[in-house]
Short mmCIF file of C-alpha atoms in Angstrom, two decimals:
data_model
loop_
_atom_site.label_atom_id
_atom_site.label_comp_id
_atom_site.label_asym_id
_atom_site.label_seq_id
_atom_site.Cartn_x
_atom_site.Cartn_y
_atom_site.Cartn_z
CA THR N 1 0.00 0.00 0.00
CA THR N 2 1.07 3.61 -0.45
CA PHE N 3 1.13 6.62 1.86
CA SER N 4 2.27 10.23 1.83
CA THR N 5 5.76 10.75 3.23
CA ARG N 6 4.91 14.43 3.72
CA ASN N 7 2.87 13.46 6.76
CA VAL N 8 5.86 12.95 9.05
CA ASN N 9 3.98 11.83 12.16
CA ARG N 10 1.89 9.24 10.33
CA SER N 11 4.97 7.98 8.46
CA THR N 12 6.78 7.58 11.79
CA ASN N 13 3.94 5.47 13.18
CA ILE N 14 3.87 3.30 10.06
CA ARG N 15 7.62 2.67 10.27
CA LEU N 16 7.48 1.79 13.98
CA ALA N 17 4.70 -0.80 13.53
CA THR N 18 6.36 -2.29 10.45
CA LYS N 19 9.69 -2.66 12.24
CA LYS N 20 8.01 -4.58 15.08
CA ILE N 21 6.50 -7.09 12.65
CA ASN N 22 9.43 -7.55 10.28
CA GLY N 23 11.18 -10.88 10.76
CA THR N 24 8.39 -12.51 12.78
CA VAL N 25 8.41 -16.31 12.45
CA ILE N 26 5.15 -18.20 13.00
CA MET N 27 5.21 -21.93 13.56
CA PRO N 28 2.56 -24.30 12.14
CA GLY N 29 -0.64 -23.96 14.15
CA GLU N 30 0.63 -20.83 15.90
CA THR N 31 -1.52 -17.66 15.94
CA PHE N 32 -0.15 -14.21 15.16
CA SER N 33 -1.66 -11.31 17.14
CA TYR N 34 -1.03 -7.82 15.76
CA ASN N 35 -1.51 -6.16 19.14
CA GLN N 36 0.77 -8.63 20.87
CA VAL N 37 3.58 -8.28 18.32
CA VAL N 38 3.36 -4.51 17.81
CA GLY N 39 2.67 -3.81 21.47
CA LYS N 40 0.96 -0.89 23.17
CA ARG N 41 1.12 2.32 21.18
CA THR N 42 2.56 4.96 23.53
CA VAL N 43 4.46 8.23 23.40
CA GLU N 44 7.34 6.44 25.16
CA ALA N 45 7.45 3.92 22.31
CA GLY N 46 7.89 6.79 19.86
CA TYR N 47 4.37 7.05 18.43
CA LYS N 48 3.08 10.42 17.26
CA ASP N 49 -0.33 12.05 16.87
CA ALA N 50 -1.87 11.65 13.42
CA LYS N 51 -5.35 11.50 11.91
CA ILE N 52 -7.63 8.67 13.04
CA TYR N 53 -11.34 7.87 12.78
CA ALA N 54 -13.14 8.68 16.05
CA ASP N 55 -16.22 10.48 17.36
CA GLY N 56 -17.95 10.41 14.00
CA GLY N 57 -15.14 11.98 12.02
CA VAL N 58 -11.42 12.49 11.53
CA VAL N 59 -9.48 13.65 14.59
CA ASP N 60 -5.90 13.61 15.86
CA GLY N 61 -5.00 10.49 17.82
CA LEU N 62 -1.89 8.72 19.03
CA ALA N 63 -0.40 6.22 16.54
CA GLY N 64 -2.65 7.23 13.65
CA GLY N 65 -1.68 5.28 10.53
CA ILE N 66 -0.89 1.88 12.00
CA CYS N 67 -4.18 0.47 10.71
CA GLN N 68 -2.67 0.81 7.25
CA ILE N 69 -0.04 -1.69 8.35
CA SER N 70 -2.58 -4.15 9.78
CA SER N 71 -4.58 -3.81 6.54
CA THR N 72 -1.53 -4.35 4.33
CA LEU N 73 -0.62 -7.44 6.33
CA TYR N 74 -4.23 -8.66 6.15
CA ASN N 75 -4.10 -8.65 2.36
CA ALA N 76 -0.79 -10.52 2.33
CA VAL N 77 -2.25 -13.10 4.72
CA LEU N 78 -5.31 -13.59 2.50
CA LEU N 79 -3.20 -14.06 -0.63
CA ALA N 80 -1.00 -16.56 1.25
CA ASN N 81 -4.17 -18.56 1.96
CA LEU N 82 -3.69 -18.43 5.72
CA GLU N 83 -6.53 -18.76 8.23
CA VAL N 84 -7.76 -15.39 9.56
CA THR N 85 -9.13 -15.81 13.09
CA GLU N 86 -9.94 -12.20 14.02
CA ARG N 87 -10.49 -9.15 11.82
CA LYS N 88 -12.78 -6.11 11.90
CA ASN N 89 -13.40 -3.44 9.30
CA HIS N 90 -13.07 0.31 9.91
CA THR N 91 -16.09 2.47 10.72
CA TYR N 92 -15.47 4.39 7.47
CA THR N 93 -13.80 3.44 4.19
CA THR N 94 -10.04 3.98 3.94
CA SER N 95 -7.94 5.51 1.17
CA TYR N 96 -5.21 2.84 1.11
CA VAL N 97 -7.19 -0.35 0.46
CA PRO N 98 -10.61 -0.99 -1.12
CA ALA N 99 -13.63 -1.41 1.12
CA GLY N 100 -13.79 -5.01 2.30
CA LYS N 101 -10.01 -5.44 2.37
CA ASP N 102 -9.10 -3.45 5.50
CA ALA N 103 -8.37 -4.57 9.06
CA THR N 104 -8.61 -2.09 11.90
CA VAL N 105 -6.83 -2.44 15.25
CA VAL N 106 -7.22 -0.73 18.63
CA TYR N 107 -4.94 -1.90 21.41
CA GLY N 108 -6.90 -3.85 24.03
CA VAL N 109 -10.13 -3.57 22.04
CA LYS N 110 -9.74 -4.75 18.42
CA ASP N 111 -7.04 -7.10 17.16
CA PHE N 112 -6.03 -8.67 13.88
CA LYS N 113 -5.12 -12.34 14.24
CA PHE N 114 -4.32 -15.16 11.86
CA LYS N 115 -3.07 -18.73 12.18
CA ASN N 116 -0.24 -20.39 10.30
CA SER N 117 -2.48 -23.04 8.77
CA ARG N 118 0.36 -24.42 6.62
CA SER N 119 2.59 -27.44 7.33
CA TYR N 120 5.82 -25.47 7.77
CA PRO N 121 6.96 -22.29 9.55
CA ILE N 122 6.41 -18.97 7.81
CA LYS N 123 8.29 -15.69 8.11
CA ILE N 124 6.97 -12.15 7.58
CA GLU N 125 9.19 -9.71 5.72
CA ALA N 126 7.93 -6.14 6.13
CA SER N 127 9.42 -2.92 4.82
CA VAL N 128 8.59 0.77 4.40
CA SER N 129 10.36 2.85 1.77
CA ASN N 130 9.53 5.92 -0.34
CA GLY N 131 5.87 5.93 0.63
CA ILE N 132 5.32 2.21 0.06
CA ALA N 133 4.50 -0.33 2.78
CA GLU N 134 5.27 -3.86 1.55
CA PHE N 135 4.66 -7.22 3.19
CA LYS N 136 5.89 -10.62 2.01
CA ILE N 137 5.19 -13.98 3.60
CA HIS N 138 7.87 -16.61 3.04
CA GLY N 139 7.53 -20.35 3.52
CA ILE N 140 8.26 -23.78 2.10
CA SER N 141 6.13 -24.83 -0.86
CA GLU N 142 3.60 -27.56 -0.19
CA GLU N 143 2.41 -30.25 -2.57
CA LYS N 144 -0.44 -28.03 -3.73
CA GLU N 145 -0.19 -24.25 -3.89
CA TYR N 146 -3.37 -22.38 -4.75
CA GLU N 147 -4.02 -19.12 -6.59
CA ILE N 148 -6.05 -16.77 -4.42
CA LYS N 149 -8.24 -13.85 -5.47
CA ILE N 150 -10.00 -11.49 -3.05
CA LEU N 151 -13.14 -10.00 -4.58
CA PRO N 152 -15.05 -7.27 -2.71
CA VAL N 153 -18.55 -6.57 -4.03
CA THR N 154 -20.47 -3.44 -3.00
CA THR N 155 -24.07 -4.44 -2.30
CA ALA N 156 -25.44 -1.08 -1.11
CA SER N 157 -24.55 2.59 -0.88
CA ILE N 158 -25.53 4.66 2.17
CA PRO N 159 -25.92 8.40 1.45
CA TYR N 160 -24.26 10.98 3.68
CA THR N 161 -25.89 14.00 5.28
CA THR N 162 -24.81 17.61 5.79
CA SER N 163 -24.95 19.54 9.03
CA TYR N 164 -24.43 23.26 9.66
CA VAL N 165 -22.80 24.59 12.81
CA GLU N 166 -22.74 28.27 13.79
CA ASP N 167 -19.22 29.61 14.37
CA ALA N 168 -18.89 33.03 15.98
CA THR N 169 -15.30 33.37 14.74
CA LEU N 170 -16.51 33.57 11.13
CA ALA N 171 -17.82 36.69 9.40
CA PRO N 172 -21.60 36.96 8.99
CA GLY N 173 -22.66 34.81 6.07
CA GLN N 174 -19.27 33.14 5.70
CA GLN N 175 -19.31 29.37 5.24
CA VAL N 176 -16.39 26.98 5.72
CA VAL N 177 -16.44 23.22 5.12
CA SER N 178 -14.75 21.74 8.19
CA GLN N 179 -15.34 18.12 7.23
CA SER N 180 -16.04 16.67 3.79
CA GLY N 181 -18.55 13.85 3.78
CA HIS N 182 -18.72 10.68 1.75
CA ALA N 183 -21.12 7.80 1.31
CA GLY N 184 -21.11 4.62 3.34
CA TYR N 185 -21.25 1.14 1.85
CA LYS N 186 -22.23 -2.43 2.48
CA VAL N 187 -19.62 -4.80 1.06
CA THR N 188 -19.49 -8.58 0.73
CA THR N 189 -16.00 -9.93 0.14
CA TYR N 190 -15.36 -13.28 -1.51
CA LYS N 191 -12.26 -15.46 -1.50
CA GLU N 192 -11.76 -17.39 -4.71
CA VAL N 193 -9.40 -20.39 -4.63
CA ARG N 194 -8.07 -21.93 -7.86
CA TYR N 195 -5.66 -24.76 -8.65
CA ASN N 196 -4.07 -24.83 -12.11
CA GLY N 197 -6.69 -22.31 -13.18
CA GLU N 198 -9.62 -24.49 -12.07
CA LEU N 199 -12.00 -23.09 -9.45
CA VAL N 200 -11.73 -25.06 -6.19
CA SER N 201 -13.91 -22.91 -3.96
CA LYS N 202 -15.51 -19.51 -3.57
CA GLU N 203 -16.58 -18.39 -0.12
CA VAL N 204 -17.73 -15.25 1.67
CA ILE N 205 -15.00 -14.12 4.07
CA SER N 206 -16.67 -10.92 5.34
CA ASN N 207 -19.81 -8.81 5.28
CA ASP N 208 -18.84 -5.27 6.18
CA THR N 209 -20.81 -2.07 6.74
CA TYR N 210 -19.05 1.29 6.44
CA SER N 211 -20.85 4.30 7.85
CA PRO N 212 -21.32 7.46 5.79
CA MET N 213 -19.25 10.42 6.95
CA GLN N 214 -21.21 13.60 7.46
CA THR N 215 -20.30 16.87 5.79
CA ILE N 216 -19.96 19.61 8.41
CA ILE N 217 -20.22 23.24 7.34
CA LYS N 218 -19.45 26.06 9.75
CA ILE N 219 -21.36 29.29 9.14
CA GLY N 220 -20.93 32.81 10.46
CA PRO N 221 -23.53 34.38 12.76
CA GLY N 222 -26.65 35.98 11.36
CA ILE N 223 -27.78 33.09 9.12
CA PRO N 224 -30.23 30.50 10.49
CA VAL N 225 -28.53 27.15 11.06
CA GLN N 226 -30.12 24.52 8.82
#
């Protein structure tokens, strides 16, 4: 996945989380926990404030950006045909992966977990460079290796609303968009498994609902708030 290197705080958080995961070895039958491996996100650990989803919108929060790393890893895990045991979607859609392919994490509340369901150990190689977060999962080939496709399908669109808030610091009649809204969606994601081009299975791996984000417009005094 890609990110803007101009956002220094968010880039710092992404690098810290990636560094914690890089080199992790998972034995057959063992479960990987994102929160356990990455650890608690604290100021002491070097994490910075960056934009997160909270309180119905986008706000500053400690360790903003690390959900991009859990989402990037989630996609690598799916393509490696590993067993996902815990995963939750974001409240709103993200910019770095399509709806239905994200995995949000909140320390002590929401985790991303998967099991090494293969016959041999696997190793995660993770790197961040020039605005690209890349994850590779290495292991020994088994007798059958399958081709995996992850196919999100949007089943419904949820329209967003607009609210107006009076702001005494603005000039009378002045209007400023403080938050841009976007639609919400319902998404069903399928996992398609093929062997030598032949379809082996197709299953639903998630049904996700993403809330619409409201547009908020601040208006100067003197105009009735709608």
